[in-house]
Short mmCIF file of C-alpha atoms in Angstrom, two decimals:
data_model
loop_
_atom_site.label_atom_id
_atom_site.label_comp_id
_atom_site.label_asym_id
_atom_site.label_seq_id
_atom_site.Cartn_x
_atom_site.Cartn_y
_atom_site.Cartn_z
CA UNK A 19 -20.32 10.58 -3.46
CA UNK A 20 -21.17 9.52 -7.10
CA UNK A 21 -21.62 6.01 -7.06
CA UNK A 22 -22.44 5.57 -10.67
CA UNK A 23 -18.99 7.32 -11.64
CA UNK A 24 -17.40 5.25 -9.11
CA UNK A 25 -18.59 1.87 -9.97
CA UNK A 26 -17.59 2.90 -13.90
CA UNK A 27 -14.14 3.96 -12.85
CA UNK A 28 -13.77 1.04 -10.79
CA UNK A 29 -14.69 -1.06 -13.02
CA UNK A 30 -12.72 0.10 -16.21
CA UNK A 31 -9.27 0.29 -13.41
CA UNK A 32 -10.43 -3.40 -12.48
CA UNK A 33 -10.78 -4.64 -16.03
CA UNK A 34 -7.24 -2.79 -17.13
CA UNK A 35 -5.89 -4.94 -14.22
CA UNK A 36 -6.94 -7.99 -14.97
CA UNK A 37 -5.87 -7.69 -19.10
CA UNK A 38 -2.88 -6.60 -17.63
CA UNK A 39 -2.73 -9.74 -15.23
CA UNK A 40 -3.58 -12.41 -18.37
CA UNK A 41 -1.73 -10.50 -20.82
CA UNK A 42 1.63 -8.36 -19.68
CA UNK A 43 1.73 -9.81 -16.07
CA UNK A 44 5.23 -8.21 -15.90
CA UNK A 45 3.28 -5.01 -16.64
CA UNK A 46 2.14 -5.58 -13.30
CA UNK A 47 5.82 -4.24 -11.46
CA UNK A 48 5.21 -1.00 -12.62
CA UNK A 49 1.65 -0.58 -12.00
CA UNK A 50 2.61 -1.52 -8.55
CA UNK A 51 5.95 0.69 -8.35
CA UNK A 52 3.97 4.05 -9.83
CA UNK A 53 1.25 2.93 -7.20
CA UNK A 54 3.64 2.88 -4.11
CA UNK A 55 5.50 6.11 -4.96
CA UNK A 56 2.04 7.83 -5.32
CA UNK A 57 0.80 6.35 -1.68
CA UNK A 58 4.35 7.13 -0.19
CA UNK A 59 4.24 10.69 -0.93
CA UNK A 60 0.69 11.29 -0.21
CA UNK A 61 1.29 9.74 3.24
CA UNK A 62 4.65 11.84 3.91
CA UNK A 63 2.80 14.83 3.15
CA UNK A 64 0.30 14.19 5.90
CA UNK A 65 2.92 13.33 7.83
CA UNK A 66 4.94 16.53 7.28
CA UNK A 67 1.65 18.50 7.95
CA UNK A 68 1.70 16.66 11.61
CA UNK A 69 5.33 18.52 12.19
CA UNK A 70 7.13 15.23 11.24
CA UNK A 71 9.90 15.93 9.11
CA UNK A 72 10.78 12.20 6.86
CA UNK A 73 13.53 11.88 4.65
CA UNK A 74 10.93 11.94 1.17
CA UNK A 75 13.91 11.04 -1.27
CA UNK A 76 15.27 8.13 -0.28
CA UNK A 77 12.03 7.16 0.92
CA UNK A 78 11.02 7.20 -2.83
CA UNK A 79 14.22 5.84 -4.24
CA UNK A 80 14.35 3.27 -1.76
CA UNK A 81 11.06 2.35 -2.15
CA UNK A 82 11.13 1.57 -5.69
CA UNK A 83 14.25 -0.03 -5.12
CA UNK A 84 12.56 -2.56 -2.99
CA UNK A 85 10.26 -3.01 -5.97
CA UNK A 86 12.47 -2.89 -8.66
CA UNK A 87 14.58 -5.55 -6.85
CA UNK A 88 12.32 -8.30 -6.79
CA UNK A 89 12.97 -8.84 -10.08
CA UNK A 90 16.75 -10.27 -10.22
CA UNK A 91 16.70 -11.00 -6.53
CA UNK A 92 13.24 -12.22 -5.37
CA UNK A 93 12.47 -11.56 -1.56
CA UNK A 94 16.19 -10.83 -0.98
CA UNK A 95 16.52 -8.21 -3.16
CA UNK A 96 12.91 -6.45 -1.69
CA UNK A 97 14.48 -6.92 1.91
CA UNK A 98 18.06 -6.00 0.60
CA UNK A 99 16.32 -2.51 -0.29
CA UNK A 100 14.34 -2.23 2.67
CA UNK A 101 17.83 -2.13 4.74
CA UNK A 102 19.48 0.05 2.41
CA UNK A 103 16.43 2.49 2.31
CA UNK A 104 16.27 2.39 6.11
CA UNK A 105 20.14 3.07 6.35
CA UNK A 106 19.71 6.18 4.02
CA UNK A 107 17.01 7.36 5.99
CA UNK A 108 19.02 7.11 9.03
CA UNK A 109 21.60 9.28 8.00
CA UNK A 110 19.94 11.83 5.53
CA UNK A 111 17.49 13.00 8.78
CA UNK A 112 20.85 13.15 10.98
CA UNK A 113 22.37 15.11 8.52
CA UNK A 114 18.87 17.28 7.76
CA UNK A 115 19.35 19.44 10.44
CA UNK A 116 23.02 19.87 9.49
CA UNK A 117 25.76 18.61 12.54
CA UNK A 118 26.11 21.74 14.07
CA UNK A 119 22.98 21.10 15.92
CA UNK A 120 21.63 18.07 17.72
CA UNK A 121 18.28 17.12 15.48
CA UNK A 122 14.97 17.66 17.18
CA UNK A 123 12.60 14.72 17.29
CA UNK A 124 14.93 12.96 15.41
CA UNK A 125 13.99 9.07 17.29
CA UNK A 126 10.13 9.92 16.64
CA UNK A 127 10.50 11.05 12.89
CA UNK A 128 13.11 8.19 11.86
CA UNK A 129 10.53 5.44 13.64
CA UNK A 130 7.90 6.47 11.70
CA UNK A 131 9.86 6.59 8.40
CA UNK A 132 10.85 3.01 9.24
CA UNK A 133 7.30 2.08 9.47
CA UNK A 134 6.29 3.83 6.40
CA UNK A 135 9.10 1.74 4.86
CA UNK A 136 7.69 -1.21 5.60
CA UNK A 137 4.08 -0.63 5.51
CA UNK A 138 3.81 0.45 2.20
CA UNK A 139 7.04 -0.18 -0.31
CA UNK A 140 7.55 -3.68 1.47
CA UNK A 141 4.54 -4.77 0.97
CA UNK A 142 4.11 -3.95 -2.07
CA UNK A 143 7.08 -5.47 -2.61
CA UNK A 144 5.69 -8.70 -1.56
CA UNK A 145 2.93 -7.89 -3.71
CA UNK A 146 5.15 -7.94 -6.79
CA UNK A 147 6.58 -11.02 -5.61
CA UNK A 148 3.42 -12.93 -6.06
CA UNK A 149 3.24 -12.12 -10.15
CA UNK A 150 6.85 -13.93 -10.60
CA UNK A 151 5.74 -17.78 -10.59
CA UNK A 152 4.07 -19.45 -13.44
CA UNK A 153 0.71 -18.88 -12.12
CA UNK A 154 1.61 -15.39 -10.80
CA UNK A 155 -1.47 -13.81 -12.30
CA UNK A 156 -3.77 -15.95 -11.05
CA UNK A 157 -2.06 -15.23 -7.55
CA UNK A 158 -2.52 -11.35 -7.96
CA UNK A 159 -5.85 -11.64 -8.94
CA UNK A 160 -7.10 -13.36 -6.33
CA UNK A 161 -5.76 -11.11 -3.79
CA UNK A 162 -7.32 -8.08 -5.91
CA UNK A 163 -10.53 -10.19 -5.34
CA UNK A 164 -10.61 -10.20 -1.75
CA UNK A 165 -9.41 -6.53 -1.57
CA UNK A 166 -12.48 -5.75 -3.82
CA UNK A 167 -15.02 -8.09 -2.34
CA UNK A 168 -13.95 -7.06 0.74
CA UNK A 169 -14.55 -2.89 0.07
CA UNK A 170 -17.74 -3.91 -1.41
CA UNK A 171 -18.99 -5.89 1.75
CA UNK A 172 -17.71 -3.32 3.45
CA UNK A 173 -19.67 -0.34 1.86
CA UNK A 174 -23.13 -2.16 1.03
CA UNK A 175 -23.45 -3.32 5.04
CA UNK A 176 -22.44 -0.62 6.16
CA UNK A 177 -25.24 1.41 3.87
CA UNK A 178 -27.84 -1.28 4.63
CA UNK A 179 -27.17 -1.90 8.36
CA UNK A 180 -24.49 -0.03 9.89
CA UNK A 181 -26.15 1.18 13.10
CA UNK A 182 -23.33 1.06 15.80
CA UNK A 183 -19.99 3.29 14.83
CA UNK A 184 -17.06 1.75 15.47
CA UNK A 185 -14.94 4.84 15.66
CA UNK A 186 -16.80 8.04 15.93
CA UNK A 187 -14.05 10.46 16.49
CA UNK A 188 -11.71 9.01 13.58
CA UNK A 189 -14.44 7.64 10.83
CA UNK A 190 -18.01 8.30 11.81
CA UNK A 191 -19.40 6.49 9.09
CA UNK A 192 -17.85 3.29 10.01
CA UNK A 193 -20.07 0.74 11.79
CA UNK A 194 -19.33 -2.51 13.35
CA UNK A 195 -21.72 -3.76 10.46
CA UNK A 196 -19.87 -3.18 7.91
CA UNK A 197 -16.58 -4.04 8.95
CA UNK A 198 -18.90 -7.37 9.29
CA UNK A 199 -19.70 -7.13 6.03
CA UNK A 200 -16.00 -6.29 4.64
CA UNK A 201 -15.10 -9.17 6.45
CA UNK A 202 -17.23 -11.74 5.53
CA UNK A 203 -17.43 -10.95 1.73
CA UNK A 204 -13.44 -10.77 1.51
CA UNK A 205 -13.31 -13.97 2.80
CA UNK A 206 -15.45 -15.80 0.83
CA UNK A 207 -14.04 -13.99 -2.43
CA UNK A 208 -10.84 -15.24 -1.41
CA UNK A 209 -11.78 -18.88 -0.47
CA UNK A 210 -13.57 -19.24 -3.84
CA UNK A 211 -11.33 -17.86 -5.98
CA UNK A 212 -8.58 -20.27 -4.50
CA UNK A 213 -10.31 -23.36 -5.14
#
């Protein structure tokens, strides 16, 4: 890993996010919907490697409908989307396999799509939501803190002291110390940049 290019590309992305925050904080909604489209794809292509077969379009459309929709409509409109995405879903993996043939796996691969629904369009949904209030950007930034603070207690214990793993067979290189670490320093970036 190259840690000087990472701390420089980190910290340009982290200083385009906060001029973005004090400056075009409705900027913000599509930093976050480009975001979720990129994650949702790269996690339905690991997916489909696993033999799942999700429903990628209206995954995506939905998806940045549940964004998109927190604009007019606030937390109904992200939750409004989240239905209608899920009831898309439904019906586009029935009708994958065409009706001539009773789909295979067809509970397993429309649970998981439900999940990936939530798990990353929703909340980033609720993400969006914070930037809408007067002191929106404030809001975002603090979360972005702890996220941050929180990868970089994360990283530096685990360098310094990690010692026991806590999952060998997933993530060897994560250690009980630095999830410690991660832990610690996210809180206290949160609680200080709330008071």
């Amino acid at each position: 890993r190259n840690l000087p290019a990472a701390i420089a590309v980190g910290a340009f992305l982290g200083f385009s996010l906060i001029a973005i925050l004090v400056f075009a904080p409705y900027i913000w909604i599509g930093v976050v919907a480009i975001a979720i489209a990129v994650a949702t794809h790269e996690v339905v292509r690991r997916l489909r490697d696993g033999g799942f077969a999700i429903p990628v379009v209206p995954l995506l459309i939905g998806g940045q409908a549940m964004i998109w929709l927190t604009w007019p409509f606030g937390t109904t409109g992200a939750l409004g989307g989240f239905g209608g995405t899920v009831l898309v879903c439904l019906i586009w993996r029935l009708l994958g396999q065409g009706l001539k043939t009773a789909p295979s796996n067809y509970l397993r691969d429309v649970s998981v799509t439900v999940f990936l629904a939530a798990w990353i369009p929703l909340f980033g949904a609720f993400g969006v939501l914070l930037i809408y209030p007067t002191d929106g950007w404030a809001r975002v930034l603090c979360m972005l803190l702890a996220v941050v603070f929180s990868d970089i207690g994360g990283y530096t214990a685990g360098v310094l002291f990690g010692k026991h793993p806590m999952v060998p067979a997933i993530s060897p290189k994560k250690s009980w110390e630095g999830f410690a670490g991660s832990l610690v320093c996210g809180t206290t970036a949160a609680v200080l940049a709330v008071t």
